[in-house]
Amino acid sequence: MKLGLVIDLDTCVGCHACAVACKQWNTSGTTGPLTDYDPYGENPAGVWFNRIRSYEVDDYPNNKTVNTPMSCMHCDDAACVTVCPTGASYKREEDGIVLVDQSKCMGCNLCAWACPYGARELDEDSGVMKKCTLCVDRIYDEALPVEERQPACVMTCPTSARFFGDFDDPNSEVSTLVRERSGYAMMPEVGYNPVNKYLPPRQRPKAPTIEKKEAATGQTLIGKWMKRQKDAFNDFGKGAR
Amino acid sequence: MHPALSVIFFTVTAGAGYGVLFLLGISRLTGLTPEASPDQATVMGLVGLALVTAGLISSTFHLANPKNAWRSFVRFRTSWLSREAVFAVLFYPLCLIWLACDWFMGNTALTVVLGLLTALFCVVILVCTGMIYAQLKTIRQWHTALTPVNFVLLGLLLGALILGFMLASQNLPLSRLVSVALGLVIISALAKVIYFYWIGQPAGPTINTALGFTRATVRLLDVGNSSDTFHNKEFGYQVDKVKLIWLRAISLTLMAVLPLLLISGVFGPVGSIALLIAVLSAYAGVFVERWLFFAEARHVVNLYHGFQRT
C-alpha cells in the first residue's frame, strides 16, 4: 500500500480550512500538541503540518492565482529518514507513511534541512520534530464510520480539492485522477519521488476583458494615472529576489 | 541558512583539534615534530583532544532535545551524522591508548601504527562532518565534494598552525611543519576561491520547477503565515550582498593571507609570537568562513516563500 494525497490546484480556493482542521485534529492526536508559543499574543508563531501559499502564474491578461496547500509528500525516497541519526524518523513498510517517533528525536533539525517541501517543523517547546502523519490515528480507527476514515484535511475541504487513497492500486480514486488529469509531483528534480501529487489547473478560454484603450494610452490625466497604476501592478514582484 | 554559533564553534574548534592530532599521528613517521620528547608529544596530543572535546560539547547545544543525543549511534548505515557520532566516540579510546603508548613506551612500532590509525580517524571524522552538509540535495551550496574537502583542509590548516605554535613555544625545531602549513594555507585558500566561484554559478531548482509551472513566470502572492515560522527562522536567513563580499575578503585575509605572510618569514624569523598571531588570525578567519558557509547556503524551501532561484 502506498497512501498519499492528491490535491487539485484547479479547485483549491486557498481558504486554509485544511490547515485549520489539521491543527485541530492533530494537536490532540498522537503527535500533538502542535504548540503555539504565544497563542493570544502579538506573534502567535507555532507548529503547523500544512501550509497554504498563493502564487500568481503568468502575466496579465493570462495570469491566474494558484493556491498550493503543502504538507508532507510521504516521499518514496525520503531523505529525511536516511539522514536521521537516531532512528526517530521512519517510513512505514505497510503503507509508506513517514512518521517521527518523538521519544527518540533529539531535535538536530537535519531532517528538516533534508526536506525540500518544508514539511517538517521543530516544536521549540518539546524540542522534537513534528510533521504530517496523514492522520494515521484517524484512517485506521475502526470506531469511526468508514467514510470518516480519512485525513482531517480531506474531510474538511469545502471544495473537495483534496483526495486520499492508495497509489499502489491503479483503480483507486487518486490513481485515476493522476492518470486522467496529468497529476504531477512538485520539485521532482531533487529525486525524492514524492507520493503526493498535484492536479494542474484546467485550461479554460480566456476571460473576456474590456480594453479601455483611451484610458490606457495615457492621453488624459486620469488615463496617465491609470496607466501608471497598471504598469506598477504588472511590474509588482518582477525582479524581486 | 541560520548560522548557529554552537555549530560554527563545534566545526571550527573540533576541526582544529583533529588537525593537531592528525599531524601528531603522522609525525613519528614523517618527522614533523623532531626532538619532541614523549612527554611533550603527549601534552600536545592532549591539547588537541581538549579542542575536540570543547567542540563536541558545543555541538550538543545545537540540539533541541539533547537528552536523546545518545540515540544518534543507531543509524550508522545511512546517516552521516550518526557516522560522525560513532567515529567521534570510538576516537577517544584509540587516541588515549596511542598517547599512553607514546608516553610510556616512546617511539615504538606500536606507537607509530596507533598514531597512523588515529590520524586516519581524524580525517574520517572530518569527512563525516563535511558529508552531513554535502549530502543535502536541498542546499546546492553544500551539495558538492568541495564541502568535505574544505572541512578537511581547514581543520588541518588550523591544526598545523596550532601545533607549530606549541613547538615554537617549547623551542623545538619546526621547519618541516611550517612547510606543511604553508602548503595547506595555499591549497585551502585555493579550494575556498574555487568554492566561491562554484556557488556563484546559477544552478538547481527554481520557483517554476518547485511548483510545476515551468512555462510562465511565477510570483508569490501570499506566503500564508501571518507570524513567524520555523522555516523563516531556520532557512530564511539572508546576508546583504555587499556585506557578503566584505566578509569573504576578511575571511580569506585572516585565514590565508596574514598567516601566509607570518609563517613564510616575510616579517622576520618565524617564532612563537608570529605563530600565535597566525593561529588567532586563522581561527578568526575560519570562524568567519564557517559563518559564511551557513549564511550563504540557500535552502530550496525558500522557493516556496518567493525566491525565484536558490
Coordinates of C-alpha atoms in Angstrom, one line a residue:
Chain A
M1 CA 0.0 0.0 0.0
K2 CA 1.2 3.5 -0.8
L3 CA -1.1 6.0 0.9
G4 CA -1.0 9.7 0.0
L5 CA -2.9 12.7 -1.2
V6 CA -3.9 14.3 -4.4
I7 CA -4.5 18.0 -4.4
D8 CA -6.5 19.7 -7.1
L9 CA -5.0 23.1 -7.8
D10 CA -7.9 23.8 -10.2
T11 CA -10.5 23.8 -7.4
C12 CA -8.5 24.9 -4.3
V13 CA -9.6 28.4 -3.3
G14 CA -6.9 28.8 -0.6
C15 CA -9.3 29.1 2.3
H16 CA -6.8 27.4 4.8
A17 CA -9.6 25.2 6.1
C18 CA -7.5 22.1 5.6
A19 CA -4.7 23.6 7.7
V20 CA -7.1 24.6 10.5
A21 CA -8.8 21.2 10.5
C22 CA -5.3 19.5 10.5
K23 CA -4.2 21.6 13.5
Q24 CA -7.5 21.0 15.4
W25 CA -7.3 17.2 14.9
N26 CA -3.6 16.7 15.3
T27 CA -3.0 19.0 18.3
S28 CA -4.8 16.4 20.4
G29 CA -3.6 13.5 18.3
T30 CA -0.7 11.0 18.6
T31 CA 1.9 13.6 17.6
G32 CA 0.3 16.6 19.4
P33 CA 0.4 19.2 20.6
L34 CA 1.0 21.5 17.7
T35 CA 2.4 24.1 20.0
D36 CA 1.7 27.8 19.6
Y37 CA 4.3 29.8 21.5
D38 CA 2.3 32.9 22.1
P39 CA -1.2 31.9 21.1
Y40 CA -3.1 35.1 22.1
G41 CA -0.1 37.5 21.7
E42 CA 1.5 39.7 19.1
N43 CA 3.3 36.9 17.2
P44 CA 1.3 33.6 17.5
A45 CA 4.1 31.5 15.9
G46 CA 3.7 27.8 16.1
V47 CA 3.8 24.4 14.5
W48 CA 1.6 23.5 11.5
F49 CA 1.6 20.4 9.4
N50 CA 0.0 22.0 6.5
R51 CA 0.7 25.4 4.9
I52 CA -1.1 27.1 2.1
R53 CA 0.6 29.6 -0.2
S54 CA -0.8 31.6 -3.1
Y55 CA 1.0 32.4 -6.3
E56 CA 0.3 34.4 -9.4
V57 CA 1.2 32.3 -12.5
D58 CA 1.9 34.1 -15.9
D59 CA 1.4 37.8 -16.7
Y60 CA -1.7 39.8 -17.3
P61 CA -4.0 39.1 -19.1
N62 CA -3.2 35.4 -18.8
N63 CA -2.4 35.5 -15.1
K64 CA -4.0 33.1 -12.7
T65 CA -4.0 32.7 -8.9
V66 CA -2.9 29.3 -7.8
N67 CA -3.2 28.2 -4.2
T68 CA -0.9 25.4 -3.1
P69 CA -1.6 23.6 0.1
M70 CA 1.6 21.7 1.1
S71 CA 2.2 19.1 3.7
C72 CA 4.4 16.0 3.9
M73 CA 4.7 14.3 0.5
H74 CA 5.5 10.9 2.1
C75 CA 8.3 10.5 -0.4
D76 CA 9.3 7.1 -1.7
D77 CA 12.9 8.0 -1.3
A78 CA 12.6 10.1 1.8
A79 CA 16.0 11.6 2.7
C80 CA 14.6 12.9 6.0
V81 CA 14.5 9.2 7.0
T82 CA 18.0 8.3 5.9
V83 CA 19.7 11.4 7.3
C84 CA 18.1 10.9 10.8
P85 CA 20.9 9.7 13.2
T86 CA 18.6 8.5 16.0
G87 CA 16.1 6.4 14.1
A88 CA 13.3 8.7 15.1
S89 CA 12.3 9.3 11.5
Y90 CA 10.9 6.3 9.8
K91 CA 8.8 5.3 6.8
R92 CA 6.3 2.6 7.4
E93 CA 6.7 -0.5 5.3
E94 CA 3.0 -1.3 5.2
D95 CA 1.6 2.0 3.9
G96 CA 4.5 4.3 3.2
I97 CA 3.6 6.9 5.8
V98 CA 6.6 8.9 7.1
L99 CA 6.5 9.4 10.8
V100 CA 8.6 10.7 13.7
D101 CA 9.0 8.7 16.9
Q102 CA 9.0 11.6 19.3
S103 CA 10.5 9.6 22.1
K104 CA 13.7 9.1 20.0
C105 CA 14.1 12.5 18.3
M106 CA 17.0 14.7 19.6
G107 CA 16.0 17.8 17.7
C108 CA 19.0 18.2 15.5
N109 CA 17.0 19.6 12.6
L110 CA 18.8 17.6 10.0
C111 CA 15.6 16.0 8.6
A112 CA 14.1 19.5 8.2
W113 CA 17.2 20.5 6.3
A114 CA 16.9 17.5 4.0
C115 CA 13.2 18.2 3.2
P116 CA 12.7 20.4 0.1
Y117 CA 9.0 20.8 0.8
G118 CA 9.1 22.4 4.3
A119 CA 7.1 19.6 5.7
R120 CA 8.9 19.3 9.0
E121 CA 8.7 21.9 11.8
L122 CA 10.6 21.8 15.1
D123 CA 8.4 22.2 18.1
E124 CA 10.6 24.5 20.2
D125 CA 8.6 23.8 23.3
S126 CA 9.1 20.0 23.4
G127 CA 12.4 20.1 21.3
V128 CA 11.3 17.4 18.8
M129 CA 10.5 17.4 15.1
K130 CA 6.8 17.3 14.1
K131 CA 5.2 16.6 10.8
C132 CA 2.1 15.4 8.9
T133 CA 1.1 11.9 9.9
L134 CA -1.5 11.5 7.2
C135 CA -3.8 11.3 10.2
V136 CA -2.6 7.8 11.0
D137 CA -4.7 8.0 14.1
R138 CA -7.9 8.5 12.0
I139 CA -7.5 6.4 8.9
Y140 CA -7.3 3.1 10.8
D141 CA -9.7 4.0 13.6
E142 CA -12.4 1.3 13.4
A143 CA -14.6 3.3 15.9
L144 CA -15.1 5.9 13.1
P145 CA -17.6 5.3 10.3
V146 CA -15.8 4.1 7.1
E147 CA -16.4 7.3 5.2
E148 CA -14.7 9.3 8.0
R149 CA -11.5 7.2 8.0
Q150 CA -9.7 9.9 6.0
P151 CA -7.3 12.6 7.0
A152 CA -8.9 15.7 8.6
C153 CA -7.8 18.0 5.8
V154 CA -9.5 15.8 3.2
M155 CA -12.7 15.5 5.3
T156 CA -13.0 19.2 5.8
C157 CA -12.1 20.6 2.3
P158 CA -15.2 22.7 1.2
T159 CA -14.3 22.5 -2.5
S160 CA -13.3 18.8 -2.5
A161 CA -9.9 19.7 -3.7
R162 CA -8.2 17.0 -1.6
F163 CA -8.3 13.3 -2.2
F164 CA -6.8 10.5 -0.1
G165 CA -6.1 7.0 -1.2
D166 CA -3.8 4.2 -2.2
F167 CA -1.4 4.9 -5.1
D168 CA -0.4 1.3 -5.5
D169 CA -4.0 0.4 -6.6
P170 CA -4.3 1.5 -10.2
N171 CA -8.1 1.8 -10.0
S172 CA -8.2 3.9 -6.8
E173 CA -9.6 7.4 -7.0
V174 CA -6.2 9.0 -6.5
S175 CA -4.5 6.9 -9.2
T176 CA -7.3 7.6 -11.6
L177 CA -7.2 11.3 -11.0
V178 CA -3.4 11.4 -11.5
R179 CA -3.8 9.4 -14.7
E180 CA -6.7 11.4 -16.2
R181 CA -5.7 14.9 -15.1
S182 CA -1.9 14.7 -15.6
G183 CA -1.1 14.8 -11.9
Y184 CA 2.5 15.8 -11.2
A185 CA 5.0 15.9 -8.3
M186 CA 6.5 19.1 -7.0
M187 CA 10.2 19.7 -7.4
P188 CA 10.8 16.2 -8.9
E189 CA 14.5 17.0 -9.7
V190 CA 15.5 16.6 -6.1
G191 CA 14.8 13.0 -6.7
Y192 CA 12.8 12.1 -3.6
N193 CA 9.9 10.6 -5.6
P194 CA 7.1 12.3 -3.6
V195 CA 3.9 10.3 -3.3
N196 CA 1.5 13.2 -3.1
K197 CA 0.5 14.6 -6.5
Y198 CA -1.0 17.9 -7.7
L199 CA -3.5 18.3 -10.4
P200 CA -2.8 21.3 -12.6
P201 CA -5.4 24.0 -13.2
R202 CA -7.7 23.1 -16.2
Q203 CA -7.3 25.0 -19.5
R204 CA -10.1 27.5 -19.8
P205 CA -10.9 30.0 -22.6
K206 CA -9.5 33.4 -21.7
A207 CA -12.0 35.5 -19.8
P208 CA -13.3 38.4 -21.9
T209 CA -11.7 41.7 -20.9
I210 CA -12.8 45.2 -22.0
E211 CA -9.8 47.0 -23.4
K212 CA -10.1 50.6 -22.3
K213 CA -7.8 51.9 -24.9
E214 CA -8.4 55.6 -24.3
A215 CA -7.7 55.3 -20.6
A216 CA -4.6 53.1 -21.1
T217 CA -2.9 55.2 -23.8
G218 CA -2.1 57.9 -21.3
Q219 CA -3.7 60.7 -23.2
T220 CA -5.9 62.2 -20.5
L221 CA -4.8 63.0 -16.9
I222 CA -6.8 60.1 -15.4
G223 CA -5.6 57.9 -18.2
K224 CA -2.0 58.7 -17.3
W225 CA -2.6 57.9 -13.7
M226 CA -4.4 54.7 -14.5
K227 CA -1.5 53.6 -16.8
R228 CA 1.0 54.3 -14.0
Q229 CA -1.1 52.1 -11.6
K230 CA -1.4 49.4 -14.2
D231 CA 2.3 49.3 -15.0
A232 CA 3.1 49.4 -11.3
F233 CA 0.7 46.5 -10.8
N234 CA 2.2 44.4 -13.6
D235 CA 5.7 45.1 -12.5
F236 CA 4.9 44.1 -9.0
G237 CA 7.1 41.3 -7.9
K238 CA 9.1 41.3 -11.1
G239 CA 12.8 41.1 -10.5
A240 CA 12.3 40.9 -6.8
R241 CA 14.7 38.4 -5.3
Chain B
M1 CA 20.5 29.1 6.5
H2 CA 20.6 30.4 10.0
P3 CA 24.2 30.4 11.2
A4 CA 24.1 28.7 14.6
L5 CA 27.1 29.8 16.7
S6 CA 27.3 26.4 18.6
V7 CA 27.7 24.5 15.3
I8 CA 30.2 27.0 13.9
F9 CA 32.3 26.8 17.1
F10 CA 32.0 23.0 17.0
T11 CA 33.1 22.5 13.4
V12 CA 36.0 25.0 13.7
T13 CA 37.3 24.0 17.1
A14 CA 36.9 20.3 16.8
G15 CA 38.3 20.6 13.3
A16 CA 41.4 22.3 14.6
G17 CA 41.8 19.6 17.3
Y18 CA 41.5 16.8 14.7
G19 CA 44.1 18.7 12.6
V20 CA 46.5 18.8 15.5
L21 CA 46.0 15.1 16.2
F22 CA 46.3 14.1 12.6
L23 CA 49.7 15.9 12.2
L24 CA 50.9 14.4 15.6
G25 CA 49.7 11.0 14.5
I26 CA 51.8 11.0 11.3
S27 CA 54.7 13.0 12.9
R28 CA 56.7 9.9 14.1
L29 CA 56.7 8.6 10.5
T30 CA 57.2 11.9 8.7
G31 CA 59.4 13.7 11.2
L32 CA 57.1 16.7 11.5
T33 CA 58.0 17.1 15.2
P34 CA 61.6 16.0 15.5
E35 CA 63.2 16.0 19.0
A36 CA 59.8 16.2 20.8
S37 CA 60.1 14.1 23.9
P38 CA 57.3 11.6 24.7
D39 CA 56.1 14.0 27.5
Q40 CA 55.9 16.9 25.1
A41 CA 54.2 14.9 22.4
T42 CA 51.6 13.6 24.9
V43 CA 50.8 17.1 26.2
M44 CA 50.4 18.4 22.7
G45 CA 48.1 15.5 21.9
L46 CA 46.0 16.3 25.0
V47 CA 45.7 19.9 23.8
G48 CA 44.3 18.6 20.5
L49 CA 41.9 16.3 22.4
A50 CA 40.8 19.2 24.6
L51 CA 39.9 21.2 21.5
V52 CA 38.0 18.3 20.1
T53 CA 36.1 17.9 23.4
A54 CA 35.3 21.6 23.6
G55 CA 33.9 21.4 20.1
L56 CA 31.8 18.2 20.7
I57 CA 30.3 19.7 23.9
S58 CA 29.4 22.8 21.9
S59 CA 27.7 20.7 19.3
T60 CA 25.1 19.4 21.8
F61 CA 24.0 23.0 22.5
H62 CA 22.5 22.9 18.9
L63 CA 20.2 20.1 19.8
A64 CA 16.7 21.0 20.9
N65 CA 16.3 17.7 22.8
P66 CA 19.9 16.7 23.9
K67 CA 18.7 14.0 26.3
N68 CA 18.2 11.8 23.2
A69 CA 21.7 12.5 21.8
W70 CA 22.9 9.0 22.9
R71 CA 20.5 7.6 20.4
S72 CA 22.4 9.1 17.5
F73 CA 24.6 6.0 17.1
V74 CA 21.9 3.7 15.7
R75 CA 21.5 4.8 12.0
F76 CA 25.2 4.3 11.1
R77 CA 24.2 2.6 7.8
T78 CA 22.5 5.7 6.3
S79 CA 23.2 8.8 8.3
W80 CA 26.4 10.8 8.1
L81 CA 25.6 12.5 11.4
S82 CA 25.3 9.0 13.0
R83 CA 28.6 8.0 11.4
E84 CA 30.3 11.1 12.8
A85 CA 28.9 10.4 16.3
V86 CA 30.1 6.8 16.2
F87 CA 33.6 7.7 15.0
A88 CA 33.9 10.6 17.4
V89 CA 33.2 8.4 20.3
L90 CA 35.4 5.5 19.1
F91 CA 38.1 8.1 18.6
Y92 CA 38.6 8.7 22.3
P93 CA 39.8 5.3 23.5
L94 CA 42.0 5.0 20.3
C95 CA 43.6 8.4 20.8
L96 CA 44.1 7.9 24.6
I97 CA 45.7 4.5 24.1
W98 CA 48.0 6.0 21.4
L99 CA 49.0 8.9 23.7
A100 CA 49.6 6.5 26.6
C101 CA 51.8 4.3 24.4
D102 CA 53.7 7.3 23.3
W103 CA 54.2 8.5 26.8
F104 CA 55.2 5.1 28.4
M105 CA 57.0 3.4 25.5
G106 CA 58.2 6.3 23.3
N107 CA 58.8 5.8 19.6
T108 CA 58.0 2.1 19.1
A109 CA 56.4 0.4 16.1
L110 CA 53.1 0.1 18.1
T111 CA 53.1 3.9 18.7
V112 CA 53.6 4.6 15.0
V113 CA 50.8 2.3 14.0
L114 CA 48.4 3.6 16.6
G115 CA 49.4 7.2 15.6
L116 CA 48.6 6.4 12.0
L117 CA 45.3 4.9 12.9
T118 CA 44.4 8.0 15.0
A119 CA 45.4 10.2 12.0
L120 CA 43.1 8.1 9.8
F121 CA 40.2 8.5 12.2
C122 CA 40.8 12.3 12.3
V123 CA 40.4 12.5 8.5
V124 CA 37.4 10.2 8.5
I125 CA 35.6 12.3 11.2
L126 CA 36.3 15.5 9.3
V127 CA 34.9 13.9 6.1
C128 CA 31.8 12.7 8.0
T129 CA 31.3 16.3 9.4
G130 CA 31.5 17.7 5.8
M131 CA 29.3 15.0 4.4
I132 CA 26.5 15.9 6.9
Y133 CA 26.2 19.1 4.8
A134 CA 27.3 17.8 1.4
Q135 CA 24.7 15.0 1.4
L136 CA 21.8 17.5 1.4
K137 CA 20.4 17.8 -2.1
T138 CA 18.2 20.6 -0.9
I139 CA 21.1 23.1 -0.5
R140 CA 23.1 23.3 -3.6
Q141 CA 25.8 25.5 -2.0
W142 CA 26.6 22.5 0.2
H143 CA 25.8 19.6 -2.1
T144 CA 29.4 19.4 -3.5
A145 CA 32.6 17.4 -3.0
L146 CA 34.2 20.8 -2.2
T147 CA 32.4 20.8 1.2
P148 CA 34.2 17.8 2.8
V149 CA 37.4 18.8 1.1
N150 CA 37.1 22.2 2.7
F151 CA 36.3 20.8 6.2
V152 CA 39.4 18.6 6.0
L153 CA 41.8 21.3 4.6
L154 CA 40.7 24.0 7.1
G155 CA 40.9 21.5 10.0
L156 CA 44.4 20.5 9.0
L157 CA 45.5 24.1 8.4
L158 CA 44.4 25.2 11.9
G159 CA 45.9 22.1 13.3
A160 CA 49.3 22.8 11.6
L161 CA 49.4 26.4 12.9
I162 CA 48.4 25.4 16.5
L163 CA 51.0 22.6 16.5
G164 CA 53.6 25.0 15.1
F165 CA 52.9 27.4 17.9
M166 CA 53.2 24.7 20.5
L167 CA 56.5 23.5 19.0
A168 CA 57.8 27.1 18.8
S169 CA 56.9 27.9 22.4
Q170 CA 58.9 24.9 23.6
N171 CA 61.8 25.8 21.3
L172 CA 61.5 22.7 19.2
P173 CA 62.5 22.8 15.5
L174 CA 59.5 23.4 13.3
S175 CA 60.8 23.9 9.8
R176 CA 59.1 20.9 8.3
L177 CA 55.8 21.7 10.0
V178 CA 56.0 25.3 8.7
S179 CA 56.5 23.9 5.2
V180 CA 53.4 21.7 5.6
A181 CA 51.4 24.7 7.0
L182 CA 52.5 26.9 4.0
G183 CA 51.2 24.2 1.6
L184 CA 48.0 23.9 3.5
V185 CA 47.4 27.7 3.5
I186 CA 47.8 27.9 -0.2
I187 CA 45.7 24.8 -1.1
S188 CA 42.9 25.6 1.3
A189 CA 42.7 29.2 0.1
L190 CA 42.6 28.0 -3.5
A191 CA 39.8 25.5 -2.6
K192 CA 37.8 28.2 -1.0
V193 CA 38.2 30.5 -4.0
I194 CA 37.1 27.7 -6.3
Y195 CA 34.1 27.2 -3.9
F196 CA 33.1 30.8 -4.1
Y197 CA 33.3 30.7 -7.8
W198 CA 31.3 27.5 -8.0
I199 CA 28.4 28.6 -5.8
G200 CA 28.2 31.8 -7.9
Q201 CA 27.1 29.8 -10.9
P202 CA 23.3 29.6 -11.4
A203 CA 22.0 26.1 -10.9
G204 CA 19.4 24.0 -9.1
P205 CA 15.7 24.2 -8.8
T206 CA 13.7 27.4 -9.5
I207 CA 10.3 28.6 -8.3
N208 CA 9.0 27.2 -11.6
T209 CA 10.2 23.6 -11.0
A210 CA 9.3 23.9 -7.4
L211 CA 5.6 24.4 -8.2
G212 CA 5.5 22.7 -11.6
F213 CA 4.6 25.8 -13.6
T214 CA 7.6 25.8 -16.0
R215 CA 6.0 27.7 -18.9
A216 CA 5.3 31.0 -17.3
T217 CA 6.6 33.4 -14.6
V218 CA 5.5 32.6 -11.1
R219 CA 5.3 35.2 -8.3
L220 CA 4.4 34.7 -4.7
L221 CA 1.1 36.5 -3.8
D222 CA 0.7 35.3 -0.2
V223 CA 3.0 33.3 1.9
G224 CA 0.1 32.0 4.0
N225 CA 1.5 32.7 7.5
S226 CA 0.9 35.9 9.5
S227 CA 3.5 35.3 12.1
D228 CA 7.0 33.7 12.4
T229 CA 7.5 30.2 11.3
F230 CA 10.2 27.6 11.9
H231 CA 11.2 27.9 8.2
N232 CA 11.6 31.6 8.3
K233 CA 13.9 31.3 11.3
E234 CA 15.9 28.3 10.1
F235 CA 16.0 28.9 6.3
G236 CA 15.1 32.5 5.8
Y237 CA 18.4 33.9 6.8
Q238 CA 19.9 36.2 4.1
V239 CA 23.1 38.3 4.0
D240 CA 23.4 41.6 2.3
K241 CA 25.4 41.2 -0.9
V242 CA 27.9 44.0 0.0
K243 CA 28.4 42.6 3.5
L244 CA 29.0 39.2 1.9
I245 CA 31.8 40.4 -0.3
W246 CA 33.5 42.1 2.6
L247 CA 33.1 39.0 4.8
R248 CA 34.6 36.8 2.1
A249 CA 37.6 39.2 1.8
I250 CA 38.0 39.4 5.6
S251 CA 37.8 35.6 5.9
L252 CA 40.4 34.9 3.2
T253 CA 42.7 37.6 4.5
L254 CA 42.6 36.3 8.1
M255 CA 42.8 32.6 7.3
A256 CA 45.2 32.7 4.4
V257 CA 47.0 35.9 3.6
L258 CA 48.0 37.0 7.1
P259 CA 49.2 33.5 8.2
L260 CA 51.0 33.1 4.9
L261 CA 52.9 36.3 5.4
L262 CA 53.7 35.4 9.0
I263 CA 54.9 31.9 8.5
S264 CA 56.7 32.5 5.2
G265 CA 59.1 34.7 7.2
V266 CA 58.3 38.0 5.4
F267 CA 58.2 39.7 8.8
G268 CA 61.4 38.1 10.1
P269 CA 62.2 34.7 11.6
V270 CA 59.2 32.5 12.4
G271 CA 58.9 32.4 16.2
S272 CA 56.3 31.7 18.7
I273 CA 54.8 35.2 18.6
A274 CA 54.4 35.1 14.8
L275 CA 52.8 31.7 15.1
L276 CA 50.5 32.8 17.9
I277 CA 49.2 35.7 15.8
A278 CA 48.9 33.3 12.8
V279 CA 46.8 30.9 14.9
L280 CA 44.5 33.6 16.2
S281 CA 44.1 35.2 12.8
A282 CA 43.5 31.9 11.1
Y283 CA 41.0 30.8 13.7
A284 CA 39.0 34.0 13.3
G285 CA 39.2 33.7 9.5
V286 CA 37.9 30.1 9.5
F287 CA 35.2 31.1 12.0
V288 CA 34.0 33.8 9.5
E289 CA 34.4 31.3 6.7
R290 CA 32.2 28.8 8.6
W291 CA 29.6 31.6 9.4
L292 CA 29.5 32.4 5.6
F293 CA 29.2 28.7 4.8
F294 CA 25.9 28.7 6.6
A295 CA 24.7 32.2 5.8
E296 CA 25.3 31.8 2.0
A297 CA 23.5 28.5 1.8
R298 CA 20.0 28.9 0.4
H299 CA 17.6 26.1 1.1
V300 CA 15.1 25.2 -1.7
V301 CA 12.2 25.7 0.6
N302 CA 12.8 29.4 0.1
L303 CA 11.5 28.9 -3.5
Y304 CA 8.0 28.3 -2.0
H305 CA 8.5 31.5 0.0
G306 CA 9.0 33.6 -3.1
F307 CA 12.7 33.2 -4.1
Q308 CA 13.0 32.9 -7.9
R309 CA 16.0 30.6 -7.6
T310 CA 18.4 29.3 -5.0

